[in-house]
Amino acid sequence: MKMREIRDSGKVVGLDRIAVIAALNMANELIRFRNRDTNLESDVGGRLRILRERVESLWRRANSSSFEVPAGLP
């Protein structure tokens, strides 16, 4: 399919060149997807760390003698 798109564009002549361009395009797409996934994992990891820290802080406060339940919580 990729090779057909390149061939139909008329910018590249020769089956071997079309194959190389298609392979380069697919490799580029793969790299972009991996980078996007890495960024997403980093963002999710950071958010999970913040949530964990909040929970641990509340847990420590709950185990202290002067803990009050925040307004709106049961």
mmCIF file of N, CA, C and O in Angstrom:
data_model
loop_
_atom_site.group_PDB
_atom_site.id
_atom_site.type_symbol
_atom_site.label_atom_id
_atom_site.label_comp_id
_atom_site.label_asym_id
_atom_site.label_seq_id
_atom_site.Cartn_x
_atom_site.Cartn_y
_atom_site.Cartn_z
ATOM 1 N N MET A 1 0.821 -1.180 0.000
ATOM 2 C CA MET A 1 0.000 0.000 0.000
ATOM 3 C C MET A 1 0.878 1.262 0.000
ATOM 4 O O MET A 1 0.629 2.180 -0.755
ATOM 5 N N LYS A 2 1.877 1.301 0.877
ATOM 6 C CA LYS A 2 2.778 2.464 0.945
ATOM 7 C C LYS A 2 3.517 2.632 -0.384
ATOM 8 O O LYS A 2 3.665 3.744 -0.862
ATOM 9 N N MET A 3 3.968 1.526 -0.933
ATOM 10 C CA MET A 3 4.706 1.607 -2.197
ATOM 11 C C MET A 3 3.797 2.137 -3.307
ATOM 12 O O MET A 3 4.232 2.927 -4.145
ATOM 13 N N ARG A 4 2.549 1.715 -3.301
ATOM 14 C CA ARG A 4 1.601 2.183 -4.311
ATOM 15 C C ARG A 4 1.391 3.698 -4.198
ATOM 16 O O ARG A 4 1.342 4.407 -5.209
ATOM 17 N N GLU A 5 1.273 4.182 -2.949
ATOM 18 C CA GLU A 5 1.094 5.623 -2.739
ATOM 19 C C GLU A 5 2.292 6.405 -3.285
ATOM 20 O O GLU A 5 2.124 7.433 -3.945
ATOM 21 N N ILE A 6 3.487 5.903 -3.022
ATOM 22 C CA ILE A 6 4.703 6.583 -3.496
ATOM 23 C C ILE A 6 4.773 6.529 -5.014
ATOM 24 O O ILE A 6 5.063 7.535 -5.673
ATOM 25 N N ARG A 7 4.479 5.369 -5.564
ATOM 26 C CA ARG A 7 4.518 5.220 -7.026
ATOM 27 C C ARG A 7 3.502 6.147 -7.685
ATOM 28 O O ARG A 7 3.808 6.828 -8.663
ATOM 29 N N ASP A 8 2.302 6.213 -7.103
ATOM 30 C CA ASP A 8 1.240 7.026 -7.691
ATOM 31 C C ASP A 8 1.524 8.526 -7.589
ATOM 32 O O ASP A 8 0.978 9.306 -8.356
ATOM 33 N N SER A 9 2.375 8.922 -6.639
ATOM 34 C CA SER A 9 2.708 10.342 -6.521
ATOM 35 C C SER A 9 3.540 10.802 -7.714
ATOM 36 O O SER A 9 3.563 11.980 -8.036
ATOM 37 N N GLY A 10 4.245 9.861 -8.354
ATOM 38 C CA GLY A 10 5.038 10.175 -9.539
ATOM 39 C C GLY A 10 6.368 10.850 -9.241
ATOM 40 O O GLY A 10 7.095 11.209 -10.159
ATOM 41 N N LYS A 11 6.713 11.017 -7.976
ATOM 42 C CA LYS A 11 7.948 11.702 -7.626
ATOM 43 C C LYS A 11 9.153 10.772 -7.611
ATOM 44 O O LYS A 11 10.291 11.225 -7.679
ATOM 45 N N VAL A 12 8.909 9.461 -7.493
ATOM 46 C CA VAL A 12 10.001 8.495 -7.406
ATOM 47 C C VAL A 12 9.824 7.475 -8.521
ATOM 48 O O VAL A 12 8.738 6.942 -8.731
ATOM 49 N N VAL A 13 10.925 7.213 -9.236
ATOM 50 C CA VAL A 13 10.890 6.256 -10.338
ATOM 51 C C VAL A 13 11.790 5.085 -9.993
ATOM 52 O O VAL A 13 12.872 5.269 -9.438
ATOM 53 N N GLY A 14 11.351 3.902 -10.279
ATOM 54 C CA GLY A 14 12.134 2.700 -10.040
ATOM 55 C C GLY A 14 11.638 1.967 -8.809
ATOM 56 O O GLY A 14 11.496 2.554 -7.735
ATOM 57 N N LEU A 15 11.371 0.684 -8.992
ATOM 58 C CA LEU A 15 10.809 -0.128 -7.921
ATOM 59 C C LEU A 15 11.714 -0.178 -6.701
ATOM 60 O O LEU A 15 11.241 -0.096 -5.565
ATOM 61 N N ASP A 16 13.022 -0.279 -6.915
ATOM 62 C CA ASP A 16 13.938 -0.338 -5.776
ATOM 63 C C ASP A 16 13.929 0.960 -4.974
ATOM 64 O O ASP A 16 13.936 0.953 -3.752
ATOM 65 N N ARG A 17 13.866 2.079 -5.663
ATOM 66 C CA ARG A 17 13.817 3.369 -4.960
ATOM 67 C C ARG A 17 12.490 3.545 -4.224
ATOM 68 O O ARG A 17 12.459 4.079 -3.113
ATOM 69 N N ILE A 18 11.421 3.115 -4.834
ATOM 70 C CA ILE A 18 10.102 3.189 -4.186
ATOM 71 C C ILE A 18 10.116 2.352 -2.912
ATOM 72 O O ILE A 18 9.621 2.786 -1.872
ATOM 73 N N ALA A 19 10.711 1.153 -2.965
ATOM 74 C CA ALA A 19 10.785 0.277 -1.798
ATOM 75 C C ALA A 19 11.596 0.923 -0.677
ATOM 76 O O ALA A 19 11.216 0.858 0.493
ATOM 77 N N VAL A 20 12.713 1.564 -1.037
ATOM 78 C CA VAL A 20 13.554 2.211 -0.026
ATOM 79 C C VAL A 20 12.813 3.386 0.608
ATOM 80 O O VAL A 20 12.808 3.542 1.839
ATOM 81 N N ILE A 21 12.157 4.197 -0.185
ATOM 82 C CA ILE A 21 11.401 5.340 0.344
ATOM 83 C C ILE A 21 10.276 4.845 1.251
ATOM 84 O O ILE A 21 10.047 5.398 2.331
ATOM 85 N N ALA A 22 9.572 3.803 0.849
ATOM 86 C CA ALA A 22 8.495 3.252 1.670
ATOM 87 C C ALA A 22 9.047 2.741 3.003
ATOM 88 O O ALA A 22 8.451 2.982 4.061
ATOM 89 N N ALA A 23 10.185 2.062 2.963
ATOM 90 C CA ALA A 23 10.792 1.543 4.194
ATOM 91 C C ALA A 23 11.222 2.690 5.106
ATOM 92 O O ALA A 23 11.020 2.632 6.329
ATOM 93 N N LEU A 24 11.794 3.735 4.542
ATOM 94 C CA LEU A 24 12.194 4.896 5.344
ATOM 95 C C LEU A 24 10.981 5.579 5.975
ATOM 96 O O LEU A 24 11.017 5.990 7.137
ATOM 97 N N ASN A 25 9.914 5.700 5.205
ATOM 98 C CA ASN A 25 8.695 6.315 5.738
ATOM 99 C C ASN A 25 8.118 5.493 6.892
ATOM 100 O O ASN A 25 7.690 6.040 7.909
ATOM 101 N N MET A 26 8.114 4.171 6.747
ATOM 102 C CA MET A 26 7.582 3.306 7.812
ATOM 103 C C MET A 26 8.479 3.361 9.049
ATOM 104 O O MET A 26 7.981 3.381 10.179
ATOM 105 N N ALA A 27 9.784 3.421 8.859
ATOM 106 C CA ALA A 27 10.703 3.530 9.993
ATOM 107 C C ALA A 27 10.484 4.857 10.723
ATOM 108 O O ALA A 27 10.481 4.909 11.957
ATOM 109 N N ASN A 28 10.271 5.921 9.973
ATOM 110 C CA ASN A 28 9.997 7.226 10.566
ATOM 111 C C ASN A 28 8.702 7.192 11.386
ATOM 112 O O ASN A 28 8.641 7.725 12.495
ATOM 113 N N GLU A 29 7.660 6.578 10.853
ATOM 114 C CA GLU A 29 6.399 6.451 11.584
ATOM 115 C C GLU A 29 6.600 5.672 12.883
ATOM 116 O O GLU A 29 6.064 6.052 13.925
ATOM 117 N N LEU A 30 7.356 4.585 12.814
ATOM 118 C CA LEU A 30 7.612 3.773 13.997
ATOM 119 C C LEU A 30 8.334 4.592 15.070
ATOM 120 O O LEU A 30 7.963 4.545 16.249
ATOM 121 N N ILE A 31 9.329 5.357 14.684
ATOM 122 C CA ILE A 31 10.066 6.190 15.634
ATOM 123 C C ILE A 31 9.140 7.230 16.266
ATOM 124 O O ILE A 31 9.177 7.452 17.477
ATOM 125 N N ARG A 32 8.291 7.856 15.453
ATOM 126 C CA ARG A 32 7.358 8.854 16.003
ATOM 127 C C ARG A 32 6.395 8.226 16.996
ATOM 128 O O ARG A 32 6.118 8.800 18.049
ATOM 129 N N PHE A 33 5.873 7.034 16.693
ATOM 130 C CA PHE A 33 4.952 6.355 17.605
ATOM 131 C C PHE A 33 5.662 5.974 18.906
ATOM 132 O O PHE A 33 5.095 6.113 19.985
ATOM 133 N N ARG A 34 6.879 5.492 18.808
ATOM 134 C CA ARG A 34 7.628 5.133 20.019
ATOM 135 C C ARG A 34 7.898 6.362 20.881
ATOM 136 O O ARG A 34 7.779 6.309 22.096
ATOM 137 N N ASN A 35 8.266 7.469 20.250
ATOM 138 C CA ASN A 35 8.502 8.706 21.001
ATOM 139 C C ASN A 35 7.228 9.180 21.679
ATOM 140 O O ASN A 35 7.251 9.616 22.820
ATOM 141 N N ARG A 36 6.115 9.087 20.963
ATOM 142 C CA ARG A 36 4.837 9.498 21.550
ATOM 143 C C ARG A 36 4.494 8.619 22.742
ATOM 144 O O ARG A 36 4.070 9.105 23.782
ATOM 145 N N ASP A 37 4.699 7.305 22.611
ATOM 146 C CA ASP A 37 4.426 6.377 23.706
ATOM 147 C C ASP A 37 5.330 6.653 24.900
ATOM 148 O O ASP A 37 4.889 6.610 26.045
ATOM 149 N N THR A 38 6.601 6.961 24.637
ATOM 150 C CA THR A 38 7.537 7.267 25.719
ATOM 151 C C THR A 38 7.092 8.522 26.462
ATOM 152 O O THR A 38 7.108 8.565 27.688
ATOM 153 N N ASN A 39 6.685 9.548 25.716
ATOM 154 C CA ASN A 39 6.214 10.779 26.344
ATOM 155 C C ASN A 39 4.958 10.532 27.165
ATOM 156 O O ASN A 39 4.809 11.073 28.257
ATOM 157 N N LEU A 40 4.064 9.710 26.642
ATOM 158 C CA LEU A 40 2.835 9.389 27.355
ATOM 159 C C LEU A 40 3.138 8.627 28.640
ATOM 160 O O LEU A 40 2.594 8.932 29.701
ATOM 161 N N GLU A 41 4.040 7.647 28.566
ATOM 162 C CA GLU A 41 4.422 6.879 29.752
ATOM 163 C C GLU A 41 5.055 7.782 30.802
ATOM 164 O O GLU A 41 4.792 7.646 31.995
ATOM 165 N N SER A 42 5.875 8.716 30.367
ATOM 166 C CA SER A 42 6.527 9.643 31.288
ATOM 167 C C SER A 42 5.488 10.515 31.981
ATOM 168 O O SER A 42 5.557 10.737 33.196
ATOM 169 N N ASP A 43 4.525 11.005 31.226
ATOM 170 C CA ASP A 43 3.475 11.855 31.780
ATOM 171 C C ASP A 43 2.629 11.072 32.781
ATOM 172 O O ASP A 43 2.358 11.556 33.884
ATOM 173 N N VAL A 44 2.238 9.862 32.423
ATOM 174 C CA VAL A 44 1.434 9.034 33.316
ATOM 175 C C VAL A 44 2.230 8.687 34.570
ATOM 176 O O VAL A 44 1.714 8.746 35.687
ATOM 177 N N GLY A 45 3.496 8.359 34.404
ATOM 178 C CA GLY A 45 4.350 8.040 35.548
ATOM 179 C C GLY A 45 4.464 9.214 36.509
ATOM 180 O O GLY A 45 4.400 9.042 37.733
ATOM 181 N N GLY A 46 4.604 10.417 35.978
ATOM 182 C CA GLY A 46 4.683 11.608 36.815
ATOM 183 C C GLY A 46 3.395 11.853 37.578
ATOM 184 O O GLY A 46 3.407 12.183 38.770
ATOM 185 N N ARG A 47 2.279 11.666 36.911
ATOM 186 C CA ARG A 47 0.985 11.859 37.579
ATOM 187 C C ARG A 47 0.768 10.814 38.663
ATOM 188 O O ARG A 47 0.248 11.123 39.735
ATOM 189 N N LEU A 48 1.164 9.576 38.385
ATOM 190 C CA LEU A 48 1.022 8.526 39.397
ATOM 191 C C LEU A 48 1.906 8.816 40.612
ATOM 192 O O LEU A 48 1.490 8.591 41.752
ATOM 193 N N ARG A 49 3.105 9.341 40.387
ATOM 194 C CA ARG A 49 4.001 9.690 41.489
ATOM 195 C C ARG A 49 3.364 10.765 42.367
ATOM 196 O O ARG A 49 3.361 10.667 43.598
ATOM 197 N N ILE A 50 2.777 11.792 41.745
ATOM 198 C CA ILE A 50 2.130 12.865 42.499
ATOM 199 C C ILE A 50 0.960 12.313 43.316
ATOM 200 O O ILE A 50 0.799 12.645 44.495
ATOM 201 N N LEU A 51 0.141 11.457 42.696
ATOM 202 C CA LEU A 51 -0.992 10.868 43.419
ATOM 203 C C LEU A 51 -0.513 10.009 44.589
ATOM 204 O O LEU A 51 -1.081 10.068 45.686
ATOM 205 N N ARG A 52 0.543 9.230 44.362
ATOM 206 C CA ARG A 52 1.087 8.394 45.437
ATOM 207 C C ARG A 52 1.568 9.250 46.595
ATOM 208 O O ARG A 52 1.301 8.962 47.764
ATOM 209 N N GLU A 53 2.259 10.347 46.272
ATOM 210 C CA GLU A 53 2.753 11.250 47.315
ATOM 211 C C GLU A 53 1.606 11.861 48.103
ATOM 212 O O GLU A 53 1.686 11.989 49.321
ATOM 213 N N ARG A 54 0.524 12.219 47.424
ATOM 214 C CA ARG A 54 -0.639 12.777 48.117
ATOM 215 C C ARG A 54 -1.265 11.749 49.048
ATOM 216 O O ARG A 54 -1.623 12.069 50.184
ATOM 217 N N VAL A 55 -1.420 10.534 48.547
ATOM 218 C CA VAL A 55 -2.005 9.476 49.370
ATOM 219 C C VAL A 55 -1.127 9.192 50.585
ATOM 220 O O VAL A 55 -1.624 9.068 51.710
ATOM 221 N N GLU A 56 0.186 9.118 50.371
ATOM 222 C CA GLU A 56 1.096 8.860 51.492
ATOM 223 C C GLU A 56 1.044 9.990 52.516
ATOM 224 O O GLU A 56 1.058 9.743 53.722
ATOM 225 N N SER A 57 0.935 11.225 52.043
ATOM 226 C CA SER A 57 0.835 12.362 52.950
ATOM 227 C C SER A 57 -0.451 12.283 53.769
ATOM 228 O O SER A 57 -0.435 12.490 54.989
ATOM 229 N N LEU A 58 -1.561 11.989 53.109
ATOM 230 C CA LEU A 58 -2.834 11.856 53.832
ATOM 231 C C LEU A 58 -2.779 10.688 54.814
ATOM 232 O O LEU A 58 -3.329 10.769 55.914
ATOM 233 N N TRP A 59 -2.119 9.619 54.409
ATOM 234 C CA TRP A 59 -1.997 8.447 55.289
ATOM 235 C C TRP A 59 -1.213 8.800 56.556
ATOM 236 O O TRP A 59 -1.619 8.447 57.659
ATOM 237 N N ARG A 60 -0.118 9.542 56.376
ATOM 238 C CA ARG A 60 0.670 9.965 57.543
ATOM 239 C C ARG A 60 -0.151 10.879 58.448
ATOM 240 O O ARG A 60 -0.135 10.735 59.668
ATOM 241 N N ARG A 61 -0.889 11.810 57.834
ATOM 242 C CA ARG A 61 -1.730 12.706 58.627
ATOM 243 C C ARG A 61 -2.839 11.943 59.343
ATOM 244 O O ARG A 61 -3.194 12.276 60.476
ATOM 245 N N ALA A 62 -3.397 10.928 58.682
ATOM 246 C CA ALA A 62 -4.472 10.139 59.290
ATOM 247 C C ALA A 62 -3.956 9.368 60.493
ATOM 248 O O ALA A 62 -4.694 9.123 61.448
ATOM 249 N N ASN A 63 -2.697 8.986 60.457
ATOM 250 C CA ASN A 63 -2.121 8.224 61.563
ATOM 251 C C ASN A 63 -1.598 9.117 62.682
ATOM 252 O O ASN A 63 -1.183 8.615 63.721
ATOM 253 N N SER A 64 -1.615 10.422 62.461
ATOM 254 C CA SER A 64 -1.226 11.343 63.533
ATOM 255 C C SER A 64 -2.450 11.645 64.398
ATOM 256 O O SER A 64 -3.590 11.450 63.984
ATOM 257 N N SER A 65 -2.248 12.157 65.563
ATOM 258 C CA SER A 65 -3.365 12.388 66.483
ATOM 259 C C SER A 65 -4.198 13.611 66.124
ATOM 260 O O SER A 65 -5.323 13.736 66.578
ATOM 261 N N SER A 66 -3.673 14.513 65.325
ATOM 262 C CA SER A 66 -4.389 15.758 65.033
ATOM 263 C C SER A 66 -5.009 15.763 63.642
ATOM 264 O O SER A 66 -5.129 16.802 63.024
ATOM 265 N N PHE A 67 -5.422 14.631 63.167
ATOM 266 C CA PHE A 67 -5.977 14.544 61.813
ATOM 267 C C PHE A 67 -7.437 14.929 61.813
ATOM 268 O O PHE A 67 -8.221 14.502 62.640
ATOM 269 N N GLU A 68 -7.825 15.774 60.847
ATOM 270 C CA GLU A 68 -9.230 16.118 60.636
ATOM 271 C C GLU A 68 -9.570 15.762 59.204
ATOM 272 O O GLU A 68 -8.809 16.027 58.286
ATOM 273 N N VAL A 69 -10.737 15.168 59.007
ATOM 274 C CA VAL A 69 -11.179 14.803 57.668
ATOM 275 C C VAL A 69 -11.469 16.085 56.895
ATOM 276 O O VAL A 69 -12.192 16.948 57.392
ATOM 277 N N PRO A 70 -10.885 16.242 55.689
ATOM 278 C CA PRO A 70 -11.152 17.432 54.899
ATOM 279 C C PRO A 70 -12.633 17.555 54.588
ATOM 280 O O PRO A 70 -13.346 16.564 54.448
ATOM 281 N N ALA A 71 -13.108 18.802 54.464
ATOM 282 C CA ALA A 71 -14.526 19.056 54.167
ATOM 283 C C ALA A 71 -14.924 18.348 52.883
ATOM 284 O O ALA A 71 -14.182 18.339 51.910
ATOM 285 N N GLY A 72 -16.083 17.761 52.884
ATOM 286 C CA GLY A 72 -16.600 17.085 51.703
ATOM 287 C C GLY A 72 -16.258 15.607 51.637
ATOM 288 O O GLY A 72 -16.731 14.897 50.775
ATOM 289 N N LEU A 73 -15.442 15.121 52.557
ATOM 290 C CA LEU A 73 -15.094 13.699 52.588
ATOM 291 C C LEU A 73 -15.864 13.021 53.710
ATOM 292 O O LEU A 73 -16.075 13.634 54.763
ATOM 293 N N PRO A 74 -16.275 11.790 53.525
ATOM 294 C CA PRO A 74 -17.033 11.085 54.567
ATOM 295 C C PRO A 74 -16.191 10.759 55.784
ATOM 296 O O PRO A 74 -15.037 10.679 55.796
#
